[in-house]
Tab-separated table of C-alpha atoms in Angstrom:
chain	number	residue	atom	x	y	z
K	1	MET	CA	-4.942	174.496	-101.134
K	2	GLY	CA	-1.657	172.661	-101.671
K	3	GLY	CA	0.896	173.244	-104.389
K	4	PRO	CA	3.153	176.226	-104.967
K	5	GLY	CA	3.366	178.776	-102.269
K	6	GLU	CA	4.017	176.416	-99.355
K	7	SER	CA	7.489	177.921	-98.904
K	8	ASP	CA	8.975	181.387	-99.262
K	9	GLU	CA	10.947	180.369	-102.354
K	10	LEU	CA	9.546	181.045	-105.798
K	11	PRO	CA	8.208	177.839	-107.388
K	12	ALA	CA	10.062	176.311	-110.293
K	13	VAL	CA	8.274	176.914	-113.596
K	14	SER	CA	8.015	174.898	-116.802
K	15	VAL	CA	6.871	176.813	-119.886
K	16	ILE	CA	5.358	174.667	-122.651
K	17	MET	CA	4.869	175.726	-126.257
K	18	THR	CA	3.634	174.102	-129.456
K	19	ALA	CA	4.903	175.168	-132.873
K	20	LEU	CA	3.738	174.197	-136.355
K	21	ASN	CA	4.685	176.241	-139.430
K	22	GLU	CA	5.792	179.098	-137.179
K	23	SER	CA	9.022	180.160	-138.884
K	24	ARG	CA	7.816	183.767	-138.947
K	25	HIS	CA	7.028	184.039	-135.231
K	26	LEU	CA	8.884	181.269	-133.358
K	27	ALA	CA	12.082	183.161	-132.563
K	28	GLY	CA	10.137	186.065	-131.084
K	29	ALA	CA	7.919	183.722	-129.068
K	30	VAL	CA	10.919	181.845	-127.642
K	31	GLU	CA	12.834	185.040	-126.904
K	32	SER	CA	9.851	186.402	-124.977
K	33	VAL	CA	9.925	183.337	-122.696
K	34	LEU	CA	13.655	183.311	-122.098
K	35	ALA	CA	13.622	187.074	-121.382
K	36	GLN	CA	11.183	186.722	-118.475
K	37	ASP	CA	12.232	188.620	-115.352
K	38	TYR	CA	11.115	185.722	-113.139
K	39	ALA	CA	13.633	185.159	-110.318
K	40	GLY	CA	12.842	181.468	-109.836
K	41	PRO	CA	13.962	178.472	-111.937
K	42	LEU	CA	12.427	178.419	-115.426
K	43	GLU	CA	12.653	176.009	-118.361
K	44	LEU	CA	11.048	175.998	-121.812
K	45	VAL	CA	9.914	172.880	-123.694
K	46	VAL	CA	8.770	173.315	-127.300
K	47	ALA	CA	6.804	170.546	-129.046
K	48	VAL	CA	7.405	170.958	-132.781
K	49	GLY	CA	5.088	169.459	-135.360
K	50	PRO	CA	5.912	168.339	-138.926
K	51	SER	CA	6.109	171.773	-140.532
K	52	HIS	CA	6.290	172.833	-144.165
K	53	ASP	CA	8.663	175.697	-143.415
K	54	ASP	CA	11.853	176.115	-141.366
K	55	THR	CA	10.187	175.768	-137.955
K	56	VAL	CA	12.020	172.535	-137.065
K	57	GLU	CA	15.431	173.961	-137.975
K	58	ILE	CA	14.778	177.262	-136.209
K	59	ALA	CA	13.666	175.461	-133.049
K	60	ALA	CA	16.809	173.292	-133.065
K	61	GLN	CA	19.043	176.344	-133.484
K	62	LEU	CA	17.315	178.200	-130.664
K	63	ALA	CA	17.605	175.195	-128.330
K	64	ALA	CA	21.302	174.774	-129.133
K	65	ALA	CA	21.910	178.388	-128.104
K	66	ASN	CA	19.747	178.299	-124.954
K	67	PRO	CA	20.404	175.643	-122.288
K	68	ARG	CA	17.046	176.346	-120.612
K	69	MET	CA	15.204	175.324	-123.798
K	70	SER	CA	14.557	171.823	-125.116
K	71	VAL	CA	12.680	170.577	-128.184
K	72	VAL	CA	10.483	167.485	-128.467
K	73	GLU	CA	8.761	166.043	-131.514
K	74	ASN	CA	4.999	166.261	-131.913
K	75	PRO	CA	4.402	163.731	-134.737
K	76	THR	CA	0.737	164.567	-135.340
K	77	GLY	CA	1.183	168.334	-135.221
K	78	ARG	CA	-2.060	168.558	-133.226
K	79	THR	CA	-2.012	171.160	-130.463
K	80	PRO	CA	-3.406	169.099	-127.538
K	81	ALA	CA	-1.073	166.202	-128.306
K	82	GLY	CA	1.879	168.596	-128.476
K	83	LEU	CA	0.933	170.177	-125.165
K	84	ASN	CA	0.746	166.793	-123.451
K	85	ILE	CA	4.060	165.711	-124.999
K	86	ALA	CA	5.666	168.942	-123.796
K	87	ILE	CA	4.258	168.511	-120.279
K	88	ALA	CA	5.612	164.957	-120.131
K	89	ALA	CA	9.066	166.257	-121.130
K	90	THR	CA	9.220	168.922	-118.418
K	91	ASP	CA	11.114	168.563	-115.164
K	92	PRO	CA	8.611	166.734	-112.900
K	93	THR	CA	9.834	168.666	-109.853
K	94	THR	CA	8.490	171.981	-111.179
K	95	THR	CA	5.162	172.921	-109.633
K	96	VAL	CA	3.850	175.492	-112.112
K	97	VAL	CA	3.252	174.905	-115.839
K	98	VAL	CA	2.855	177.941	-118.107
K	99	ARG	CA	1.279	177.473	-121.511
K	100	THR	CA	2.202	179.633	-124.481
K	101	ASP	CA	2.488	179.021	-128.224
K	102	GLY	CA	4.521	179.895	-131.256
K	103	HIS	CA	2.113	182.699	-132.162
K	104	ALA	CA	2.304	184.522	-128.840
K	105	GLU	CA	4.839	186.863	-127.250
K	106	LEU	CA	4.819	187.090	-123.458
K	107	PRO	CA	5.590	190.458	-121.843
K	108	SER	CA	8.685	190.326	-119.642
K	109	GLY	CA	6.758	190.284	-116.368
K	110	TYR	CA	4.157	187.714	-117.428
K	111	VAL	CA	5.428	184.684	-115.490
K	112	ARG	CA	6.265	186.746	-112.395
K	113	THR	CA	2.789	188.319	-112.319
K	114	ALA	CA	0.974	185.085	-113.149
K	115	VAL	CA	2.732	183.083	-110.428
K	116	ALA	CA	2.017	185.836	-107.898
K	117	THR	CA	-1.667	185.786	-108.911
K	118	LEU	CA	-1.724	181.980	-108.686
K	119	LEU	CA	-0.380	182.106	-105.142
K	120	ARG	CA	-2.567	185.046	-104.082
K	121	SER	CA	-5.835	183.698	-105.526
K	122	GLY	CA	-5.353	180.034	-104.630
K	123	ALA	CA	-6.622	179.203	-108.135
K	124	ASP	CA	-5.702	176.138	-110.158
K	125	ASN	CA	-5.279	178.017	-113.433
K	126	VAL	CA	-4.618	181.701	-114.015
K	127	GLY	CA	-4.698	183.574	-117.296
K	128	GLY	CA	-5.447	186.912	-118.849
K	129	MET	CA	-6.159	188.592	-122.150
K	130	MET	CA	-5.207	187.817	-125.713
K	131	ILE	CA	-4.126	191.100	-127.333
K	132	PRO	CA	-4.064	190.653	-131.126
K	133	GLU	CA	-1.584	192.942	-132.872
K	134	GLY	CA	-1.470	193.190	-136.652
K	135	THR	CA	1.354	194.465	-138.825
K	136	THR	CA	-0.557	194.631	-142.131
K	137	PRO	CA	-3.947	196.239	-142.875
K	138	LEU	CA	-5.648	192.828	-143.014
K	139	GLU	CA	-4.012	191.668	-139.777
K	140	SER	CA	-5.019	194.924	-138.115
K	141	ALA	CA	-8.622	194.397	-139.219
K	142	VAL	CA	-8.558	190.838	-137.843
K	143	ALA	CA	-7.055	192.096	-134.582
K	144	ARG	CA	-9.850	194.622	-134.165
K	145	ALA	CA	-12.533	192.027	-134.963
K	146	MET	CA	-11.079	189.640	-132.376
K	147	SER	CA	-11.320	192.345	-129.706
K	148	GLU	CA	-14.937	193.388	-130.270
K	149	LYS	CA	-18.232	191.765	-129.276
K	150	ILE	CA	-19.393	191.888	-132.899
K	151	GLY	CA	-16.399	189.707	-133.777
K	152	LEU	CA	-15.805	187.104	-131.078
K	153	GLY	CA	-18.591	187.739	-128.606
K	154	GLY	CA	-18.215	188.571	-124.940
K	155	SER	CA	-15.371	186.404	-123.611
K	156	THR	CA	-13.446	188.351	-120.989
K	157	PHE	CA	-10.087	187.243	-122.357
K	158	HIS	CA	-10.989	188.958	-125.642
K	159	ILE	CA	-12.722	192.139	-124.485
K	160	GLY	CA	-11.604	192.484	-120.858
K	161	GLY	CA	-13.379	192.489	-117.511
K	162	ASP	CA	-12.879	192.431	-113.759
K	163	GLU	CA	-10.389	190.129	-112.053
K	164	GLY	CA	-11.926	186.996	-110.589
K	165	PRO	CA	-13.204	183.478	-111.343
K	166	ALA	CA	-13.933	182.816	-115.018
K	167	ASP	CA	-15.106	180.044	-117.310
K	168	THR	CA	-11.879	180.121	-119.296
K	169	VAL	CA	-8.775	182.248	-119.873
K	170	TYR	CA	-6.198	182.715	-122.601
K	171	LEU	CA	-3.301	180.231	-122.538
K	172	GLY	CA	-3.061	179.395	-118.809
K	173	VAL	CA	-0.680	179.151	-115.855
K	174	PHE	CA	-1.476	175.874	-114.109
K	175	ARG	CA	-0.589	174.137	-110.907
K	176	ARG	CA	1.032	170.911	-112.029
K	177	SER	CA	-1.178	169.088	-109.547
K	178	ILE	CA	-4.374	170.054	-111.422
K	179	LEU	CA	-2.905	168.887	-114.741
K	180	GLU	CA	-2.088	165.554	-113.128
K	181	LYS	CA	-5.558	165.357	-111.595
K	182	THR	CA	-7.352	166.071	-114.891
K	183	GLY	CA	-4.995	164.059	-117.071
K	184	GLY	CA	-3.983	167.112	-119.070
K	185	PHE	CA	-5.462	168.171	-122.394
K	186	ASP	CA	-8.034	165.970	-124.130
K	187	GLU	CA	-6.394	165.095	-127.441
K	188	HIS	CA	-9.757	164.548	-129.108
K	189	TYR	CA	-10.285	168.299	-129.286
K	190	THR	CA	-8.105	169.781	-132.007
K	191	ARG	CA	-9.585	173.179	-131.142
K	192	ALA	CA	-11.105	174.504	-127.905
K	193	GLN	CA	-8.990	172.078	-125.879
K	194	ASP	CA	-8.150	174.840	-123.400
K	195	TRP	CA	-11.823	175.653	-122.881
K	196	GLU	CA	-12.633	171.975	-122.377
K	197	LEU	CA	-9.801	171.524	-119.873
K	198	ASN	CA	-10.958	174.569	-117.912
K	199	LEU	CA	-14.461	173.116	-117.834
K	200	ARG	CA	-13.107	169.886	-116.315
K	201	ILE	CA	-11.068	171.878	-113.791
K	202	ARG	CA	-14.201	173.707	-112.694
K	203	THR	CA	-16.234	170.483	-112.648
K	204	LEU	CA	-13.698	169.029	-110.205
K	205	GLY	CA	-14.196	172.027	-107.941
K	206	GLY	CA	-11.095	173.897	-109.091
K	207	VAL	CA	-10.891	177.605	-109.820
K	208	VAL	CA	-9.990	179.259	-113.119
K	209	TRP	CA	-8.933	182.866	-112.460
K	210	PHE	CA	-8.947	185.802	-114.878
K	211	ASP	CA	-6.391	188.563	-114.320
K	212	PRO	CA	-6.721	191.392	-116.887
K	213	SER	CA	-3.196	192.597	-116.115
K	214	LEU	CA	-1.879	189.491	-117.883
K	215	ARG	CA	-1.831	190.645	-121.496
K	216	VAL	CA	-0.244	188.545	-124.230
K	217	ASP	CA	0.409	189.738	-127.768
K	218	TYR	CA	-1.036	187.471	-130.452
K	219	ARG	CA	-0.270	187.571	-134.162
K	220	PRO	CA	-3.503	187.111	-136.152
K	221	ARG	CA	-3.754	185.288	-139.461
K	222	GLY	CA	-2.358	187.281	-142.360
K	223	HIS	CA	-4.477	185.834	-145.187
K	224	LEU	CA	-8.255	185.705	-145.493
K	225	ARG	CA	-8.208	182.017	-146.477
K	226	ASP	CA	-6.186	181.184	-143.366
K	227	LEU	CA	-8.633	183.139	-141.222
K	228	ALA	CA	-11.557	181.263	-142.788
K	229	LYS	CA	-9.857	177.919	-142.163
K	230	GLN	CA	-9.102	178.870	-138.550
K	231	PHE	CA	-12.680	179.885	-137.769
K	232	ARG	CA	-14.250	177.010	-139.683
K	233	GLY	CA	-12.211	174.634	-137.561
K	234	SER	CA	-13.125	176.501	-134.375
K	235	GLY	CA	-16.812	176.281	-135.212
K	236	GLU	CA	-16.611	172.579	-135.959
K	237	TRP	CA	-14.893	171.840	-132.673
K	238	ARG	CA	-17.275	174.052	-130.712
K	239	TRP	CA	-20.029	171.744	-131.952
K	240	GLN	CA	-17.999	168.825	-130.626
K	241	ILE	CA	-17.772	170.535	-127.228
K	242	ILE	CA	-21.501	171.239	-127.105
K	243	ARG	CA	-22.286	167.666	-128.151
K	244	ALA	CA	-20.155	166.386	-125.260
K	245	TYR	CA	-21.344	169.061	-122.805
K	246	PRO	CA	-24.863	170.179	-123.887
K	247	ARG	CA	-25.289	172.530	-120.930
K	248	THR	CA	-22.517	174.749	-122.327
K	249	ALA	CA	-24.640	175.806	-125.321
K	250	SER	CA	-25.399	179.531	-125.258
K	251	VAL	CA	-26.644	182.319	-127.488
K	252	ARG	CA	-23.056	183.458	-128.049
K	253	TYR	CA	-22.084	180.087	-129.509
K	254	LEU	CA	-25.287	179.573	-131.494
K	255	ALA	CA	-25.612	183.051	-133.037
K	256	ALA	CA	-23.158	182.501	-135.913
K	257	PRO	CA	-24.572	179.077	-136.921
K	258	ALA	CA	-28.110	180.500	-136.811
K	259	ALA	CA	-27.119	183.465	-138.991
K	260	THR	CA	-25.243	181.230	-141.428
K	261	LEU	CA	-28.193	178.856	-141.740
K	262	ALA	CA	-30.659	181.702	-142.201
K	263	ILE	CA	-28.523	183.353	-144.886
K	264	GLY	CA	-27.991	180.037	-146.677
K	265	LEU	CA	-31.701	179.218	-146.718
K	266	ALA	CA	-32.544	182.752	-147.825
K	267	LEU	CA	-30.149	182.560	-150.763
K	268	VAL	CA	-31.708	179.251	-151.812
K	269	ALA	CA	-35.133	180.904	-151.633
K	270	VAL	CA	-33.865	183.770	-153.804
K	271	VAL	CA	-32.742	181.300	-156.470
K	272	ILE	CA	-36.041	179.409	-156.286
K	273	GLY	CA	-38.022	182.630	-156.489
K	274	LEU	CA	-36.156	183.731	-159.611
K	275	ALA	CA	-36.440	180.251	-161.140
K	276	ILE	CA	-40.215	180.044	-160.720
K	277	GLY	CA	-40.785	183.642	-161.731
K	278	SER	CA	-41.702	184.938	-158.294
K	279	PRO	CA	-39.760	188.178	-157.775
K	280	LEU	CA	-41.696	188.836	-154.551
K	281	LEU	CA	-40.377	185.616	-152.974
K	282	ALA	CA	-36.860	186.485	-154.129
K	283	LEU	CA	-37.161	190.021	-152.746
K	284	ILE	CA	-38.456	188.868	-149.363
K	285	ALA	CA	-35.724	186.215	-149.085
K	286	ALA	CA	-33.021	188.712	-150.106
K	287	ALA	CA	-33.928	190.823	-147.087
K	288	VAL	CA	-32.149	188.308	-144.810
K	289	PRO	CA	-28.594	188.548	-146.227
K	290	LEU	CA	-29.037	192.247	-146.978
K	291	GLY	CA	-30.180	192.870	-143.407
K	292	TYR	CA	-27.165	190.955	-142.088
K	293	LEU	CA	-24.809	193.028	-144.245
K	294	ALA	CA	-26.473	196.229	-143.039
K	295	VAL	CA	-25.878	195.200	-139.411
K	296	ILE	CA	-22.235	194.350	-140.175
K	297	LEU	CA	-21.586	197.647	-141.935
K	298	ALA	CA	-23.202	199.608	-139.108
K	299	ALA	CA	-21.238	197.717	-136.449
K	300	ALA	CA	-18.017	198.086	-138.418
K	301	THR	CA	-18.547	201.838	-138.672
K	302	VAL	CA	-18.915	202.104	-134.892
K	303	THR	CA	-16.068	199.762	-133.888
K	304	ARG	CA	-13.395	200.512	-136.501
K	305	ARG	CA	-12.150	203.589	-134.606
K	306	GLY	CA	-8.422	204.099	-135.023
K	307	LEU	CA	-8.066	201.803	-138.026
K	308	GLY	CA	-6.384	203.187	-141.107
K	309	PRO	CA	-8.216	203.401	-144.439
K	310	ALA	CA	-6.933	200.055	-145.752
K	311	ALA	CA	-7.684	198.183	-142.519
K	312	SER	CA	-11.131	199.822	-142.373
K	313	ALA	CA	-11.837	198.551	-145.872
K	314	TRP	CA	-10.911	194.999	-144.843
K	315	TYR	CA	-12.810	195.137	-141.562
K	316	PRO	CA	-16.405	194.307	-142.714
K	317	LEU	CA	-15.119	191.454	-144.893
K	318	VAL	CA	-13.143	190.091	-141.950
K	319	LEU	CA	-16.264	190.128	-139.755
K	320	VAL	CA	-18.319	188.309	-142.398
K	321	THR	CA	-15.537	185.750	-142.905
K	322	MET	CA	-15.280	185.060	-139.181
K	323	HIS	CA	-19.053	184.725	-138.681
K	324	LEU	CA	-19.868	182.575	-141.699
K	325	SER	CA	-16.757	180.393	-141.429
K	326	TRP	CA	-17.426	179.702	-137.743
K	327	GLY	CA	-21.116	179.104	-138.461
K	328	SER	CA	-20.494	176.756	-141.392
K	329	GLY	CA	-17.928	174.799	-139.392
K	330	PHE	CA	-20.438	174.371	-136.572
K	331	LEU	CA	-23.212	173.287	-138.962
K	332	LEU	CA	-20.946	170.847	-140.811
K	333	GLY	CA	-19.672	169.345	-137.555
K	334	PRO	CA	-22.343	166.611	-137.318
K	335	LEU	CA	-21.844	165.622	-140.960
K	336	ARG	CA	-18.069	165.388	-140.610
K	337	SER	CA	-18.406	163.328	-137.440
K	338	ALA	CA	-20.816	160.930	-139.146
K	339	LEU	CA	-18.494	160.527	-142.136
K	340	HIS	CA	-15.537	159.970	-139.796
K	341	ARG	CA	-17.395	157.263	-137.879
K	342	GLU	CA	-18.429	155.593	-141.116
K	343	SER	CA	-14.848	155.727	-142.409
K	344	GLN	CA	-13.503	154.281	-139.171
K	345	GLY	CA	-16.103	151.529	-139.276
K	346	SER	CA	-15.229	150.584	-142.855
K	347	ARG	CA	-11.591	150.112	-141.847
K	348	GLN	CA	-12.389	147.483	-139.216
K	349	PRO	CA	-10.985	144.067	-140.152
K	350	ALA	CA	-13.463	141.515	-141.369
K	351	PRO	CA	-14.392	138.883	-138.791
K	352	ALA	CA	-12.245	135.778	-138.947
K	353	THR	CA	-13.794	132.631	-140.419
K	354	SER	CA	-13.379	129.143	-139.130
K	355	GLY	CA	-12.030	127.905	-142.436
K	356	LYS	CA	-14.626	125.129	-142.600
K	357	SER	CA	-16.583	124.656	-145.805
């Protein structure tokens, strides 16, 4: 396979990052890139969206102090658009493109190890594990939920696994040639754009490679409402992926929507049962949400090992928030798409008339 590795010199690397409302984490994320122990040429391009905090100013200050860093504007603030803008702004002679973001901190040997794995495996994209690390009790509970099957399912980049070919990986270290061949990230997908790109890579006969030694710290959401918004959006865009690629539907992706729908219907039945004076109907229907909560509490008891008392208290609520937010986003996906199409249609200009009476 062509690309990096055709000479004894280390390939030149471009690191791309998107940042939106990342004033809390951006400096650490940038520092982790510029502190890489990679011996080859390395640059960093950060695509900054229209933020409501000091992200734009912080990015400009960091770039002014670091000649290897440049900043480009991402007007929409959407991640896939920012990634493509950043790629376009990189030095076209570099042969490896490393993706990171303003929420992640790369360990010092990340680029060195990833490039070595890319060359050794012959893969088109290499990546590893997302290691969520919380600093507050709620963040710690979210971090644990994101690392357990009861939280995010069985993806290797969440729970680990053996090195080798994979469906997808966290972030990604790409051969520039495969990004050019695929056209980069599909800007339609606000979420799951990395998964969709990896699917296209594999469809073209390319290889996506998982290396568990590549471990990247990730800062989880610090507020329950932000977590709910994140997972609702992820569920909605997973529906978009499955609509475009029906063969990718699986039990793992459909479990949360099925549970959300079942709980919603059961709660409606409880209300109806009470309204019509049928306590038996209400009792039978109540068994669904109560059974779900029993499963969550049991799973939380088993998987909360090592969490402090406050984080343990948050943990079941975090699991419920993740499941039901993801499920509701998935279920509302078709409705939102229909409303969007209708809105777009209503904005079309009226057909021109001939002006004749």
